[in-house]
Short mmCIF file of C-alpha atoms and ligand atoms in Angstrom, two decimals:
data_model
loop_
_atom_site.label_atom_id
_atom_site.label_comp_id
_atom_site.label_asym_id
_atom_site.label_seq_id
_atom_site.Cartn_x
_atom_site.Cartn_y
_atom_site.Cartn_z
CA MET A 1 111.93 89.64 104.32
CA MET A 2 110.72 86.80 102.37
CA ALA A 3 112.10 84.18 104.48
CA LEU A 4 108.78 85.20 105.01
CA VAL A 5 107.02 82.68 104.30
CA GLY A 6 106.49 80.11 102.20
CA PHE A 7 103.41 80.28 103.76
CA ALA A 8 101.97 83.43 104.47
CA ALA A 9 102.43 83.88 100.81
CA LEU A 10 99.24 82.01 100.26
CA THR A 11 97.35 84.29 102.51
CA LEU A 12 98.99 87.46 101.38
CA CYS A 13 97.95 86.48 97.94
CA PHE A 14 94.34 86.45 98.91
CA LEU A 15 94.81 89.55 100.92
CA LEU A 16 96.16 91.40 97.96
CA ILE A 17 93.93 90.23 95.19
CA GLN A 18 90.60 89.98 96.88
CA PRO A 19 88.80 93.29 96.84
CA HIS A 20 87.00 92.62 100.09
CA ALA A 21 90.23 91.83 101.81
CA ALA A 22 91.94 94.92 100.49
CA SER A 23 89.21 97.10 101.93
CA PRO A 24 87.82 95.18 104.83
CA SER A 25 84.29 95.63 106.02
CA PRO A 26 83.93 97.94 109.00
CA SER A 27 83.31 95.07 111.36
CA ALA A 28 86.36 93.23 110.16
CA THR A 29 88.42 96.38 110.53
CA THR A 30 87.33 96.83 114.07
CA LYS A 31 88.11 93.29 114.94
CA HIS A 32 91.55 93.51 113.45
CA LYS A 33 92.30 96.56 115.48
CA HIS A 34 91.35 95.17 118.81
CA LEU A 35 91.82 91.50 118.92
CA PRO A 36 95.19 89.87 118.81
CA HIS A 37 93.50 86.71 117.64
CA SER A 38 91.41 88.55 115.15
CA PHE A 39 92.48 86.88 111.97
CA SER A 40 91.62 83.47 113.23
CA SER A 41 88.28 84.63 114.52
CA SER A 42 86.59 83.36 111.40
CA SER A 43 87.96 79.91 112.00
CA PRO A 44 85.69 77.49 113.78
CA SER A 45 88.73 76.17 115.60
CA SER A 46 90.10 79.49 116.76
CA SER A 47 88.92 79.24 120.33
CA LEU A 48 90.23 75.72 120.70
CA GLY A 49 93.83 74.87 121.27
CA ILE A 50 95.78 73.02 118.61
CA CYS A 51 95.40 69.66 120.38
CA GLU A 52 91.67 69.94 120.61
CA SER A 53 91.10 71.27 117.09
CA SER A 54 93.66 69.33 115.09
CA VAL A 55 95.12 66.36 116.94
CA ILE A 56 92.65 64.74 119.34
CA PRO A 57 89.88 64.44 116.70
CA HIS A 58 92.20 62.13 114.77
CA GLY A 59 92.46 59.77 117.73
CA TYR A 60 95.81 60.84 119.16
CA LYS A 61 96.59 61.81 122.72
CA CYS A 62 97.77 65.40 122.94
CA GLN A 63 98.75 67.72 125.77
CA GLU A 64 98.76 71.52 125.76
CA LEU A 65 101.79 72.76 127.67
CA HIS A 66 103.36 76.11 128.49
CA VAL A 67 106.96 77.16 128.83
CA THR A 68 108.19 80.56 130.00
CA THR A 69 111.29 82.05 128.40
CA LYS A 70 113.85 83.90 130.47
CA ASP A 71 112.50 87.19 129.09
CA GLY A 72 108.97 86.32 130.18
CA TYR A 73 107.25 85.04 127.02
CA ILE A 74 104.88 82.17 127.72
CA LEU A 75 105.09 79.74 124.83
CA ASN A 76 102.53 77.11 123.94
CA LEU A 77 103.65 73.59 123.10
CA GLN A 78 101.73 70.52 122.03
CA ARG A 79 102.95 67.08 122.97
CA ILE A 80 101.80 64.00 121.06
CA PRO A 81 103.36 61.32 123.23
CA GLN A 82 102.43 58.21 121.27
CA GLY A 83 101.00 56.83 118.07
CA ARG A 84 97.32 56.57 117.33
CA ALA A 85 97.12 52.81 117.64
CA GLU A 86 99.02 52.52 120.89
CA VAL A 87 97.19 51.49 124.01
CA ALA A 88 97.45 53.75 127.00
CA GLY A 89 100.15 52.86 129.44
CA SER A 90 102.75 51.77 126.94
CA SER A 91 105.69 53.32 128.65
CA ALA A 92 108.62 52.59 126.42
CA GLN A 93 111.02 55.52 126.37
CA LYS A 94 110.49 57.16 123.04
CA PRO A 95 112.97 59.54 121.47
CA PRO A 96 111.66 63.12 121.64
CA VAL A 97 111.37 65.34 118.56
CA ILE A 98 110.83 69.10 118.68
CA ILE A 99 109.15 70.50 115.56
CA GLN A 100 109.71 74.18 114.85
CA HIS A 101 107.72 76.15 112.27
CA GLY A 102 108.83 79.15 110.21
CA VAL A 103 107.96 82.85 110.33
CA LEU A 104 104.40 84.18 110.05
CA VAL A 105 102.85 80.80 110.76
CA ASP A 106 102.46 78.61 113.86
CA GLY A 107 102.61 74.93 114.77
CA MET A 108 99.17 74.30 113.32
CA THR A 109 100.57 74.37 109.77
CA TRP A 110 102.21 70.99 110.33
CA LEU A 111 98.83 69.44 111.00
CA LEU A 112 96.70 70.54 108.08
CA ASN A 113 97.03 67.39 106.00
CA SER A 114 95.65 63.98 106.98
CA PRO A 115 97.32 61.92 109.76
CA GLU A 116 98.89 59.72 107.10
CA GLN A 117 100.39 62.79 105.43
CA ASN A 118 101.48 65.17 108.19
CA LEU A 119 104.88 65.05 109.86
CA PRO A 120 103.95 65.20 113.58
CA MET A 121 101.51 62.30 113.35
CA ILE A 122 103.81 60.25 111.13
CA LEU A 123 106.55 60.70 113.72
CA ALA A 124 104.18 59.77 116.58
CA ASP A 125 102.99 56.68 114.70
CA ASN A 126 106.60 55.64 114.21
CA GLY A 127 107.54 55.65 117.85
CA PHE A 128 108.58 59.24 118.52
CA ASP A 129 107.47 61.52 121.34
CA VAL A 130 106.47 64.65 119.40
CA TRP A 131 106.63 68.22 120.68
CA ILE A 132 105.26 71.02 118.48
CA SER A 133 106.60 74.43 119.35
CA ASN A 134 104.86 77.78 118.76
CA THR A 135 107.02 80.88 118.52
CA ARG A 136 106.35 84.01 120.60
CA GLY A 137 103.74 86.32 119.12
CA THR A 138 101.75 83.59 117.34
CA ARG A 139 98.16 83.16 118.41
CA PHE A 140 98.66 80.65 121.24
CA SER A 141 101.97 82.07 122.41
CA ARG A 142 100.95 85.65 123.09
CA LYS A 143 101.07 85.60 126.87
CA HIS A 144 103.89 87.15 128.82
CA THR A 145 104.61 87.38 132.50
CA TYR A 146 104.14 91.16 132.50
CA LEU A 147 103.87 92.56 128.94
CA ASP A 148 100.68 92.72 126.91
CA PRO A 149 100.88 92.34 123.11
CA SER A 150 99.28 95.79 122.83
CA ASN A 151 102.47 97.17 124.36
CA PRO A 152 105.19 97.80 121.73
CA ALA A 153 107.76 96.52 124.22
CA TYR A 154 106.22 93.08 123.78
CA TRP A 155 107.41 93.14 120.14
CA ASP A 156 110.97 94.29 120.78
CA TRP A 157 112.73 91.17 119.51
CA SER A 158 114.00 89.57 116.33
CA TRP A 159 115.08 86.02 115.57
CA ASP A 160 118.13 86.64 117.78
CA GLU A 161 115.82 86.24 120.76
CA LEU A 162 114.34 83.06 119.32
CA VAL A 163 117.92 81.79 119.35
CA THR A 164 118.81 83.03 122.83
CA ASN A 165 115.47 82.57 124.58
CA ASP A 166 112.72 80.62 122.82
CA LEU A 167 114.61 77.55 121.64
CA PRO A 168 116.56 77.11 124.89
CA ALA A 169 113.35 77.33 126.94
CA VAL A 170 111.66 74.67 124.81
CA PHE A 171 114.74 72.42 124.75
CA ASP A 172 115.24 72.68 128.52
CA TYR A 173 111.63 71.79 129.12
CA VAL A 174 111.60 68.79 126.80
CA ALA A 175 114.97 67.57 128.12
CA ASP A 176 113.67 67.91 131.65
CA GLN A 177 110.43 66.04 130.92
CA THR A 178 111.98 63.22 128.91
CA GLY A 179 115.51 62.92 130.26
CA GLN A 180 116.66 62.18 126.72
CA LYS A 181 118.56 63.75 123.89
CA ILE A 182 116.37 65.61 121.47
CA ASN A 183 115.86 65.42 117.73
CA TYR A 184 114.93 68.65 116.02
CA VAL A 185 112.95 69.42 112.87
CA GLY A 186 112.90 72.98 111.55
CA HIS A 187 111.33 74.51 108.48
CA SER A 188 112.43 77.83 107.01
CA LEU A 189 113.05 80.27 109.89
CA GLY A 190 112.98 77.19 112.13
CA THR A 191 116.16 76.08 110.34
CA LEU A 192 117.84 79.46 110.63
CA ILE A 193 117.37 79.72 114.38
CA GLY A 194 118.52 76.13 114.77
CA LEU A 195 121.67 76.67 112.71
CA ALA A 196 122.46 79.96 114.46
CA SER A 197 122.07 78.26 117.86
CA PHE A 198 124.23 75.27 116.96
CA SER A 199 126.93 77.59 115.57
CA GLN A 200 127.21 79.17 118.99
CA GLY A 201 127.35 75.84 120.77
CA SER A 202 123.87 76.42 122.14
CA LEU A 203 121.52 73.41 122.44
CA VAL A 204 124.11 70.99 121.11
CA ASP A 205 124.56 69.22 124.45
CA GLN A 206 120.86 68.39 124.47
CA LEU A 207 120.64 67.56 120.79
CA GLN A 208 120.69 64.14 119.18
CA SER A 209 120.28 65.31 115.60
CA ALA A 210 118.58 67.94 113.44
CA ALA A 211 116.54 67.76 110.24
CA LEU A 212 116.38 71.04 108.34
CA LEU A 213 113.67 71.38 105.71
CA SER A 214 113.82 74.19 103.19
CA PRO A 215 116.80 75.68 105.00
CA ILE A 216 117.18 79.41 105.27
CA ALA A 217 120.50 80.88 106.23
CA TYR A 218 121.76 82.95 103.36
CA LEU A 219 119.06 84.72 101.42
CA SER A 220 120.84 86.91 98.94
CA HIS A 221 119.88 84.82 95.92
CA MET A 222 116.24 84.72 96.75
CA LYS A 223 114.79 85.14 93.30
CA THR A 224 111.39 86.60 93.71
CA ALA A 225 110.89 90.14 92.54
CA LEU A 226 108.54 90.86 95.38
CA GLY A 227 110.89 89.42 97.95
CA VAL A 228 113.79 91.52 96.82
CA ILE A 229 111.77 94.71 96.65
CA ALA A 230 110.17 94.01 99.98
CA ALA A 231 113.58 93.56 101.53
CA LYS A 232 114.73 96.90 100.12
CA ALA A 233 111.51 98.60 101.03
CA PHE A 234 111.80 97.40 104.57
CA VAL A 235 114.88 99.47 105.07
CA GLY A 236 113.19 102.61 103.89
CA GLU A 237 110.14 101.81 105.88
CA VAL A 238 111.83 100.95 109.11
CA THR A 239 111.04 104.13 110.89
CA THR A 240 107.47 104.21 109.69
CA LEU A 241 106.86 100.60 110.40
CA PHE A 242 108.53 100.65 113.75
CA GLY A 243 105.44 102.47 114.82
CA VAL A 244 103.80 99.13 114.18
CA ALA A 245 105.71 96.93 116.53
CA GLU A 246 103.52 93.97 115.76
CA PHE A 247 103.79 92.73 112.19
CA ASN A 248 100.34 91.33 111.56
CA PRO A 249 99.94 90.69 107.82
CA LEU A 250 96.18 91.00 108.14
CA GLY A 251 96.25 94.17 110.20
CA LEU A 252 95.65 97.33 108.23
CA PRO A 253 99.03 99.12 108.33
CA VAL A 254 100.97 96.04 107.30
CA ALA A 255 98.44 95.02 104.67
CA ALA A 256 98.68 98.49 103.15
CA PHE A 257 102.47 98.28 103.10
CA LEU A 258 102.39 94.91 101.37
CA LYS A 259 99.86 96.16 98.90
CA SER A 260 102.02 99.16 98.08
CA LEU A 261 104.84 96.83 97.07
CA CYS A 262 102.66 95.46 94.31
CA ARG A 263 102.93 98.76 92.47
CA TYR A 264 106.62 98.25 91.82
CA PRO A 265 107.42 97.36 88.22
CA GLY A 266 108.06 93.67 87.81
CA VAL A 267 105.98 92.62 90.79
CA ASN A 268 102.98 90.62 89.75
CA CYS A 269 100.83 90.22 92.81
CA TYR A 270 98.32 88.21 90.88
CA ASP A 271 100.82 85.43 90.88
CA LEU A 272 101.96 85.94 94.40
CA ILE A 273 101.90 82.37 95.65
CA THR A 274 104.34 81.38 92.99
CA ALA A 275 106.18 84.67 93.20
CA LEU A 276 106.92 84.19 96.87
CA THR A 277 107.36 80.52 97.49
CA GLY A 278 108.32 79.22 94.12
CA LYS A 279 106.04 76.79 92.43
CA ASN A 280 104.72 74.44 95.07
CA CYS A 281 104.14 71.26 93.16
CA CYS A 282 102.02 69.31 95.51
CA LEU A 283 99.60 71.23 97.68
CA ASN A 284 96.04 70.05 98.20
CA ALA A 285 93.41 72.72 97.53
CA SER A 286 91.49 71.69 100.66
CA THR A 287 94.64 72.11 102.71
CA ASP A 288 95.13 75.57 101.24
CA ASP A 289 91.67 76.49 102.43
CA LEU A 290 92.43 75.22 105.89
CA PHE A 291 95.69 77.13 105.83
CA LEU A 292 93.87 80.34 105.00
CA LYS A 293 91.53 79.82 107.94
CA ASN A 294 94.45 79.47 110.33
CA GLU A 295 97.30 81.60 109.08
CA PRO A 296 99.16 83.91 108.87
CA GLN A 297 100.30 84.68 112.38
CA SER A 298 101.96 87.79 113.68
CA THR A 299 105.62 88.30 114.20
CA SER A 300 107.52 91.42 115.21
CA THR A 301 108.42 94.11 112.72
CA LYS A 302 111.94 93.96 114.11
CA ASN A 303 112.10 90.30 113.11
CA MET A 304 111.06 91.14 109.55
CA VAL A 305 113.65 93.91 109.40
CA HIS A 306 116.31 91.47 110.62
CA LEU A 307 115.36 89.03 107.86
CA ALA A 308 115.46 91.84 105.31
CA GLN A 309 118.98 92.68 106.49
CA THR A 310 119.98 89.11 105.79
CA VAL A 311 118.57 89.30 102.27
CA ARG A 312 120.40 92.50 101.49
CA ARG A 313 123.75 91.82 103.08
CA GLY A 314 124.23 88.13 102.41
CA VAL A 315 125.86 87.77 105.82
CA LEU A 316 124.35 86.18 108.86
CA THR A 317 124.64 88.57 111.78
CA LYS A 318 122.74 89.62 114.82
CA PHE A 319 120.21 92.40 114.34
CA ASN A 320 121.88 95.49 112.90
CA TYR A 321 120.72 98.71 114.56
CA GLU A 322 121.98 100.50 111.44
CA ARG A 323 123.86 103.01 113.58
CA PRO A 324 127.37 102.32 114.88
CA ASP A 325 126.62 103.99 118.21
CA LEU A 326 123.56 101.84 118.78
CA ASN A 327 125.37 98.67 117.77
CA LEU A 328 128.06 99.67 120.23
CA VAL A 329 125.49 99.98 123.00
CA HIS A 330 124.03 96.54 122.25
CA TYR A 331 127.09 94.57 121.24
CA GLY A 332 130.14 96.53 122.35
CA GLU A 333 131.11 96.66 118.66
CA LEU A 334 130.29 99.01 115.81
CA THR A 335 128.88 96.19 113.70
CA PRO A 336 126.70 93.31 114.81
CA PRO A 337 128.40 89.99 115.63
CA ILE A 338 128.40 87.31 112.93
CA TYR A 339 126.85 83.87 113.26
CA ASN A 340 129.57 81.72 111.74
CA LEU A 341 127.95 78.49 110.63
CA SER A 342 131.36 76.87 110.17
CA ASN A 343 131.39 76.66 113.95
CA ILE A 344 128.58 74.11 114.05
CA PRO A 345 130.14 71.05 115.69
CA SER A 346 131.24 68.83 112.82
CA ASP A 347 129.99 65.66 114.45
CA LEU A 348 126.41 66.92 114.89
CA PRO A 349 124.12 64.69 112.78
CA LEU A 350 122.35 66.90 110.24
CA PHE A 351 119.78 66.12 107.56
CA ILE A 352 119.10 68.87 105.03
CA SER A 353 116.32 68.72 102.45
CA TYR A 354 115.86 71.49 99.91
CA GLY A 355 113.75 72.07 96.82
CA GLY A 356 114.67 72.93 93.27
CA GLN A 357 111.65 75.22 92.93
CA ASP A 358 112.01 76.96 96.27
CA ALA A 359 112.29 80.67 95.56
CA LEU A 360 112.92 81.53 99.19
CA SER A 361 115.48 78.92 100.02
CA ASP A 362 117.26 79.30 96.71
CA VAL A 363 119.59 76.51 95.59
CA VAL A 364 122.50 78.96 95.35
CA ASP A 365 121.97 80.08 98.94
CA VAL A 366 121.66 76.48 100.10
CA GLY A 367 124.97 75.99 98.28
CA SER A 368 126.48 78.73 100.48
CA LEU A 369 125.15 76.99 103.55
CA LEU A 370 126.65 73.68 102.43
CA ASP A 371 129.90 75.45 101.77
CA TYR A 372 130.02 76.58 105.41
CA LEU A 373 129.44 72.93 106.30
CA LYS A 374 132.09 71.56 103.96
CA LEU A 375 134.28 70.40 106.83
CA HIS A 376 131.37 68.62 108.51
CA ASP A 377 132.00 64.89 109.09
CA VAL A 378 130.77 63.28 105.88
CA ASP A 379 128.93 60.53 107.69
CA LYS A 380 127.09 63.09 109.84
CA LEU A 381 125.61 65.14 107.02
CA SER A 382 122.81 63.89 104.76
CA VAL A 383 121.59 66.16 102.01
CA GLN A 384 118.46 65.61 99.96
CA PHE A 385 117.52 67.60 96.89
CA VAL A 386 113.90 67.49 95.76
CA LYS A 387 113.80 68.84 92.27
CA ASN A 388 110.17 69.87 91.98
CA TYR A 389 109.54 71.01 95.55
CA GLY A 390 108.76 74.60 96.53
CA HIS A 391 108.90 76.13 100.00
CA ALA A 392 105.51 75.02 101.29
CA ASP A 393 105.62 71.50 99.84
CA PHE A 394 107.91 70.52 102.71
CA ILE A 395 105.10 71.02 105.19
CA MET A 396 101.93 70.56 103.24
CA GLY A 397 102.85 68.55 100.16
CA VAL A 398 100.45 65.62 99.73
CA ASN A 399 103.42 63.38 98.87
CA ALA A 400 105.83 64.80 101.46
CA LYS A 401 105.72 61.53 103.40
CA ASP A 402 107.12 59.49 100.55
CA ILE A 403 109.51 62.14 99.35
CA VAL A 404 110.81 63.76 102.54
CA TYR A 405 109.38 62.45 105.82
CA ASN A 406 110.37 58.82 105.29
CA SER A 407 113.94 60.07 104.88
CA VAL A 408 113.60 62.14 108.06
CA LEU A 409 112.36 59.04 109.91
CA ALA A 410 115.20 56.93 108.58
CA PHE A 411 117.67 59.65 109.58
CA PHE A 412 116.29 59.94 113.14
CA ASN A 413 116.20 56.16 113.48
CA ARG A 414 119.85 55.94 112.52
CA GLN A 415 120.70 58.39 115.33
CA THR A 416 118.43 57.12 118.05
CA ARG A 417 118.24 53.40 117.42
CA PRO A 418 121.56 52.41 115.94
CA SER A 419 121.34 48.84 114.74
C1 NAG B 501 92.94 66.63 99.85
O1 NAG B 501 92.23 66.93 101.05
C2 NAG B 501 90.94 66.35 101.13
C3 NAG B 501 90.27 66.89 102.38
O2 NAG B 501 91.04 66.66 103.51
C4 NAG B 501 91.07 64.84 101.12
O3 NAG B 501 89.78 64.25 101.17
C5 NAG B 501 91.82 64.39 99.88
O4 NAG B 501 92.02 63.00 99.93
C6 NAG B 501 93.15 65.10 99.78
N1 NAG B 501 93.84 64.76 98.54
C7 NAG B 501 95.06 64.22 98.53
C8 NAG B 501 95.65 63.95 97.19
O5 NAG B 501 95.69 63.97 99.54
C1 NAG B 502 134.25 81.12 110.46
O1 NAG B 502 134.86 80.07 111.17
C2 NAG B 502 135.84 79.40 110.38
C3 NAG B 502 136.27 78.15 111.18
O2 NAG B 502 136.30 78.40 112.54
C4 NAG B 502 136.97 80.35 110.08
O3 NAG B 502 137.95 79.70 109.30
C5 NAG B 502 136.39 81.54 109.30
O4 NAG B 502 137.40 82.49 109.07
C6 NAG B 502 135.25 82.16 110.05
N1 NAG B 502 134.61 83.15 109.21
C7 NAG B 502 134.30 84.38 109.63
C8 NAG B 502 133.63 85.27 108.64
O5 NAG B 502 134.53 84.75 110.76
#
């Protein structure tokens, strides 16, 4: 399960070690029960969209947009069409970039550092047309054409549906609006759904190139004690937790489940940030605070179970219904179909950056991923190893620009503006 989250780790940490969070006040409890947006209700920016709270105040243009998936989910997107210094009306065709966050967070996490430090604004200031995507179920992407998030049917999806429905909807929209090939940046689960899509030939016609930060595909070497136990526990807890179709880390049933994991021997929840994400070398304490005001976001329990299956089995497949007859109903086969990453087109330009301290995207698992890509055209695959980086440093590290983003920029520039 711990693809989980570089991120949410920070919040879970507070959740687990702060007495008041472990037993919320009655008013907080009530809010958590009723309001989908409850956990951000303490944030001053919660009622504002991401543009208004986190982009426009820094002097950038930003548009809030909505895209409907073929299964009815209405996703929120932010577009930052130009750099801060550009005068209105500059109409040069800029290469579009879609930025896709990981699980249990939303697009806001890219924007918590200063404009000089965060990826979307750095890309906008360097001539890219930036589109920030927000996965179904996160606070600004909770609308649906006919399902309400209080209805368990709303949560009947895993990352398979992000592959088949969310990403294609966002790509189609951006391709339609810009008429150009698209560059993609994913972090964590955002890399997994990208890789799974490309392996099936999906999106590749619209894609210029993809940058994958802290890639998650194979998870069986994930080191953290908590992660491993959580993944095992998820199996046992499936039936119980399926009663909770929404996986809201701050909602009571899920919080209690997470807390119960801390009683396992070897799990030190007092060191949970490190335990879950690996040692993040370079986070800013103020950014952490901002993170805690904005995250984590909900996902579906089915999505967490699917991730747990990946941890346990070491094979990348569609969601396993754990019963041959049910798999047969869904897939026409007794076992779920495999995503074979060797089928990613070998001429697709890929940039992969991974960290030596990343306990979620373990170096051994990244090695497995690279092994699947061993026949990739050598001049189409760039791999960067950042020795001291943990999972969250790739999004919120104060030095991520110098260490990672400048390389991402150079990579995109090589694809979109060949000299
Ligand atoms: C950390 O964040 C604060 C508040 O945004 C900022 O003033 C400070 O310069 C940041 N530190 C670094 C090293 O980026
Ligand atoms: C994955 O695809 C490669 C190349 O098409 C093939 O050689 C390999 O056997 C496949 N692996 C699985 C597990 O299907």
